[in-house]
C-alpha atoms as one frame of an Amber mdcrd trajectory, in Angstrom:
protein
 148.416 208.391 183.982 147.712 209.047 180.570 144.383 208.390 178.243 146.357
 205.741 176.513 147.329 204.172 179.492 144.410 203.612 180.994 142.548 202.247
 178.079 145.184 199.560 177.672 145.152 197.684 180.755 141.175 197.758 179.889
 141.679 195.931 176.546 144.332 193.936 177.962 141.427 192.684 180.371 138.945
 192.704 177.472 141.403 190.513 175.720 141.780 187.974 178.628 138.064 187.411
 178.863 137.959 186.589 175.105 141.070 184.464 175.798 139.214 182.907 178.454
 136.065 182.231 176.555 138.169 180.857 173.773 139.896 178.352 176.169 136.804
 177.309 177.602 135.457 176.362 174.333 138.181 174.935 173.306 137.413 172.611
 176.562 134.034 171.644 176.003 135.104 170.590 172.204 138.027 168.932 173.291
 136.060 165.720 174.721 133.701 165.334 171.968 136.203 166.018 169.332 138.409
 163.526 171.130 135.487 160.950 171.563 133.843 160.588 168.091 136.595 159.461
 165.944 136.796 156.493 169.023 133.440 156.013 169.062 133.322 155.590 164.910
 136.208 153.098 165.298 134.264 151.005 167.527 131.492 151.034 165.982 132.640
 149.388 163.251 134.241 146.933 164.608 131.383 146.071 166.483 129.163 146.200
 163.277 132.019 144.417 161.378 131.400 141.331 164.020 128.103 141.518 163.673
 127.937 140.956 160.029 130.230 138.337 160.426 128.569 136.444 162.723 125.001
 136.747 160.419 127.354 135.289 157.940 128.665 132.290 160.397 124.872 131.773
 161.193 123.452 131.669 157.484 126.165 129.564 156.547 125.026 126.737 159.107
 121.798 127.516 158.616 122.190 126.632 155.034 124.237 123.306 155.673 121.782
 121.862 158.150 118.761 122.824 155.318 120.990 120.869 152.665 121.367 118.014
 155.098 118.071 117.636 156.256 116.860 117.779 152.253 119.257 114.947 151.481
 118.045 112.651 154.298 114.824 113.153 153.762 115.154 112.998 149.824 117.409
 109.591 150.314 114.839 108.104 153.126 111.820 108.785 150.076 114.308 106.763
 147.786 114.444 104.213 150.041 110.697 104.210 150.616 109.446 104.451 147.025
 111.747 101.641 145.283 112.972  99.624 148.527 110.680  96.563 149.219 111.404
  96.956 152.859 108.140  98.823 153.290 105.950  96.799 150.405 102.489  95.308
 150.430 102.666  91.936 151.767  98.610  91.677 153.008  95.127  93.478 152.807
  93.132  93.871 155.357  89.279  93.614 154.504  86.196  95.311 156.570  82.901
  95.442 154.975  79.650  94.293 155.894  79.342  90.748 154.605  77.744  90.810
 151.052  81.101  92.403 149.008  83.273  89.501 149.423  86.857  89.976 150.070
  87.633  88.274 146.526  85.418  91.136 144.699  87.222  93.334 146.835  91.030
  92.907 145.890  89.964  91.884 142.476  88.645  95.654 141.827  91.851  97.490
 144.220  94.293  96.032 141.971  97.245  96.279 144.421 100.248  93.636 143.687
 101.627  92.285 146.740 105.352  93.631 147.137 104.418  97.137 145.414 106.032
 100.023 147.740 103.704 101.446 150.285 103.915 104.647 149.142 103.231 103.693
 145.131 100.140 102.704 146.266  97.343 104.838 145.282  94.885 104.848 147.988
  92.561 107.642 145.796  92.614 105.280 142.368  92.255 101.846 144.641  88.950
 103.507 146.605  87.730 104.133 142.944  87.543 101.202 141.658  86.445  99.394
 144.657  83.760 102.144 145.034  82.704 101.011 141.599  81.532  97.824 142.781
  77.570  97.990 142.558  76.852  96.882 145.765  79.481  98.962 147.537  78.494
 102.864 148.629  81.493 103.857 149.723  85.098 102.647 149.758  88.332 103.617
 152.123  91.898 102.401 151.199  94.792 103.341 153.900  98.463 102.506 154.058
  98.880 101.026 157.001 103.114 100.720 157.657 104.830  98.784 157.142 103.236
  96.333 154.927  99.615  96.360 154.891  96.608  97.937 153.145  93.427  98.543
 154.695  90.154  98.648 152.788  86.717  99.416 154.303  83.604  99.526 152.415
  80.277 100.783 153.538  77.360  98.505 151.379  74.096 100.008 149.981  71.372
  99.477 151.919  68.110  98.853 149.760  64.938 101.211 150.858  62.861  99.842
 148.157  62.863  97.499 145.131  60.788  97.360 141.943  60.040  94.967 139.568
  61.279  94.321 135.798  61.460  91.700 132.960  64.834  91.230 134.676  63.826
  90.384 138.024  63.577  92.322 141.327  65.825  95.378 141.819  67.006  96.784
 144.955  67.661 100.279 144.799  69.317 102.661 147.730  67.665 106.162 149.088
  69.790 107.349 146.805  67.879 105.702 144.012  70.868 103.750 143.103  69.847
 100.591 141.194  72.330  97.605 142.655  71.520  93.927 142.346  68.811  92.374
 140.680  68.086  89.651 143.839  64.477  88.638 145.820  64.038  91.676 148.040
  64.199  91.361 151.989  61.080  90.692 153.717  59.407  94.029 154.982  60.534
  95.901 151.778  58.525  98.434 149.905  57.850  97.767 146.247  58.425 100.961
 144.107  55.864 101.646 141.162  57.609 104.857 139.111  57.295 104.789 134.875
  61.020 105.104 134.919  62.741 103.999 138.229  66.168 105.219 138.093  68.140
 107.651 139.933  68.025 110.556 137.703  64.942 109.888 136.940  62.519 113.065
 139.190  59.417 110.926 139.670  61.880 108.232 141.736  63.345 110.848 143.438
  60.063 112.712 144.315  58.761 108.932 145.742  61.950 108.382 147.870  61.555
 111.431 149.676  58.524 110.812 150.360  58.977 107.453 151.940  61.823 108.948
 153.944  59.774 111.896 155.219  56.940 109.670 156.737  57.380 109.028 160.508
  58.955 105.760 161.651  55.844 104.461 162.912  54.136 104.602 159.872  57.492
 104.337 157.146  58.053 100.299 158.747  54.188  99.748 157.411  54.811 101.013
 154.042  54.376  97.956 151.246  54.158 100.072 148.261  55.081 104.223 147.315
  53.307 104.233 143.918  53.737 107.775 141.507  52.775 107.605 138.233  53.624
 111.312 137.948  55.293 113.884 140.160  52.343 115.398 141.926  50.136 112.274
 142.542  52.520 109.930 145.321  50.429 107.577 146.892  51.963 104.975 150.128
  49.945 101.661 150.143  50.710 100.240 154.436  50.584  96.856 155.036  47.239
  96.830 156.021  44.843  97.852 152.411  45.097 101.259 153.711  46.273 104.282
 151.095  47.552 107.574 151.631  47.195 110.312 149.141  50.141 112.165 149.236
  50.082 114.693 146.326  53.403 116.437 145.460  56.640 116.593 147.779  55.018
 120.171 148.964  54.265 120.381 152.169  55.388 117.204 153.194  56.500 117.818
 156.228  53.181 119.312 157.147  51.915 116.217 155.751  53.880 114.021 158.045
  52.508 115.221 161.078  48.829 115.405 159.828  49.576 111.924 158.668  50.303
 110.718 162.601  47.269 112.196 163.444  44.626 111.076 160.765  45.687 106.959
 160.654  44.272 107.318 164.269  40.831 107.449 162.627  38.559 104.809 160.850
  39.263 104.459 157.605  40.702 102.945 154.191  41.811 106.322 152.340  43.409
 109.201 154.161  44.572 112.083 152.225  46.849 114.192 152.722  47.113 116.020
 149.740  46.004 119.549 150.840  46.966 119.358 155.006  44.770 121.998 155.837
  42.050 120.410 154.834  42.655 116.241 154.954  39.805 114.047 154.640  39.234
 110.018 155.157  37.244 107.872 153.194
């Protein structure tokens, strides 16, 4: 055989293995090549159902919203002009000196007015602003009745004036000018009033005495804020001093009425003496 002979059936062989290679990756193309325009296809239509049912579900979505605004908006209608639900009574709990006629005199509520036109904030006001009253509650109460509960001051001391007798609150709340209730301290300030610091200074005092002692108090006396005195029942006097200390005070206190005496002071409680 010739040269040229024997080098072709070599690159005839040659060229088979390319042609095989080629074929084979023709092969491994051919399923992906065949697959992703499929696969796009269904994607989409998968994605186009999607979107459509997002829409479908916004859409009711949105109509049960409306619906539900509507009733509700038409059963406030109904509510707020309708005398279906309207004020026919008041119901009254206090503690026996407000009377029910002061009472609905100050809430100013017409029978027949709407439940919810009522204004429970305003009505508490002004029955709030009734001297004797502390503290006022007004509550709908459906389907036709108000309900007002008032708390009444309760007097801790009273002092005297051209006027009369005043009863005043631990708040220092001036409230009826009436004979006092047996048992009550008599309050001896320049200027008893609630914003007045001498009163307030003589209050806390009373209140920060122990119970024992506080039930045999007839008279807190402060003619200025640093020299409180408590006058018990009995003639005897405590010198209280200032507010400072007074808790200090209070227990010393417990301690020194245990002793003979007419004067016990208090004033400096490291050092109290009785006279």
């Amino acid at each position: 055989m010739t040269a040229d002979g024997q080098d072709r059936p070599h690159r005839r062989r040659r060229g088979m293995r390319r042609d095989r290679g080629s074929r084979t990756r023709t092969d491994r193309e051919r399923p992906g090549s065949a697959e992703s325009p499929g696969s796009a296809k269904s994607n989409t239509g998968r994605g186009s159902v999607d979107r459509e049912r997002a829409r479908s579900l916004r859409r009711k979505v949105f109509l049960i919203t409306a619906a539900s605004v509507t009733a509700i908006a038409a059963l406030v209608g109904v509510l707020w002009f309708s005398p279906l639900m309207s004020v026919r009574q008041v119901e009254y709990v206090g503690d026996g000196r407000v009377t029910e006629e002061e009472v609905l005199r100050a809430l100013s509520v017409a029978e027949g007015t709407p439940l919810l036109r009522v204004d429970t904030g305003a009505a508490a006001r002004r029955v709030a602003g009734i001297p004797r009253v502390a503290e006022a509650r007004v509550q709908r109460q459906y389907p036709s009745t108000v309900r007002v509960t008032v708390t009444e001051r309760v007097p801790v001391v009273f002092f005297d004036s051209p006027q009369g007798q005043h009863l005043m609150d631990a708040g220092g709340v001036d409230y009826a000018i009436e004979p006092p209730p047996p048992g009550l301290a008599r309050l001896v300030t320049p200027t008893p009033r609630h914003d007045d610091q001498v009163t307030q200074a003589a209050l806390a005092v009373l209140e920060g005495l122990p119970e024992p002692v506080r039930v045999q108090v007839s008279e807190v006396a402060a003619p200025t804020i640093s020299n409180i005195s408590v006058t018990l029942d009995d003639g005897r006097v405590l010198v209280w001093g200032s507010i400072d200390d007074s808790e200090r005070k209070s227990a010393v206190v417990s301690v020194l009425l245990t002793q003979p005496g007419q004067v016990f002071d208090v004033s400096s409680p490291e050092l109290p003496t009785v006279k």
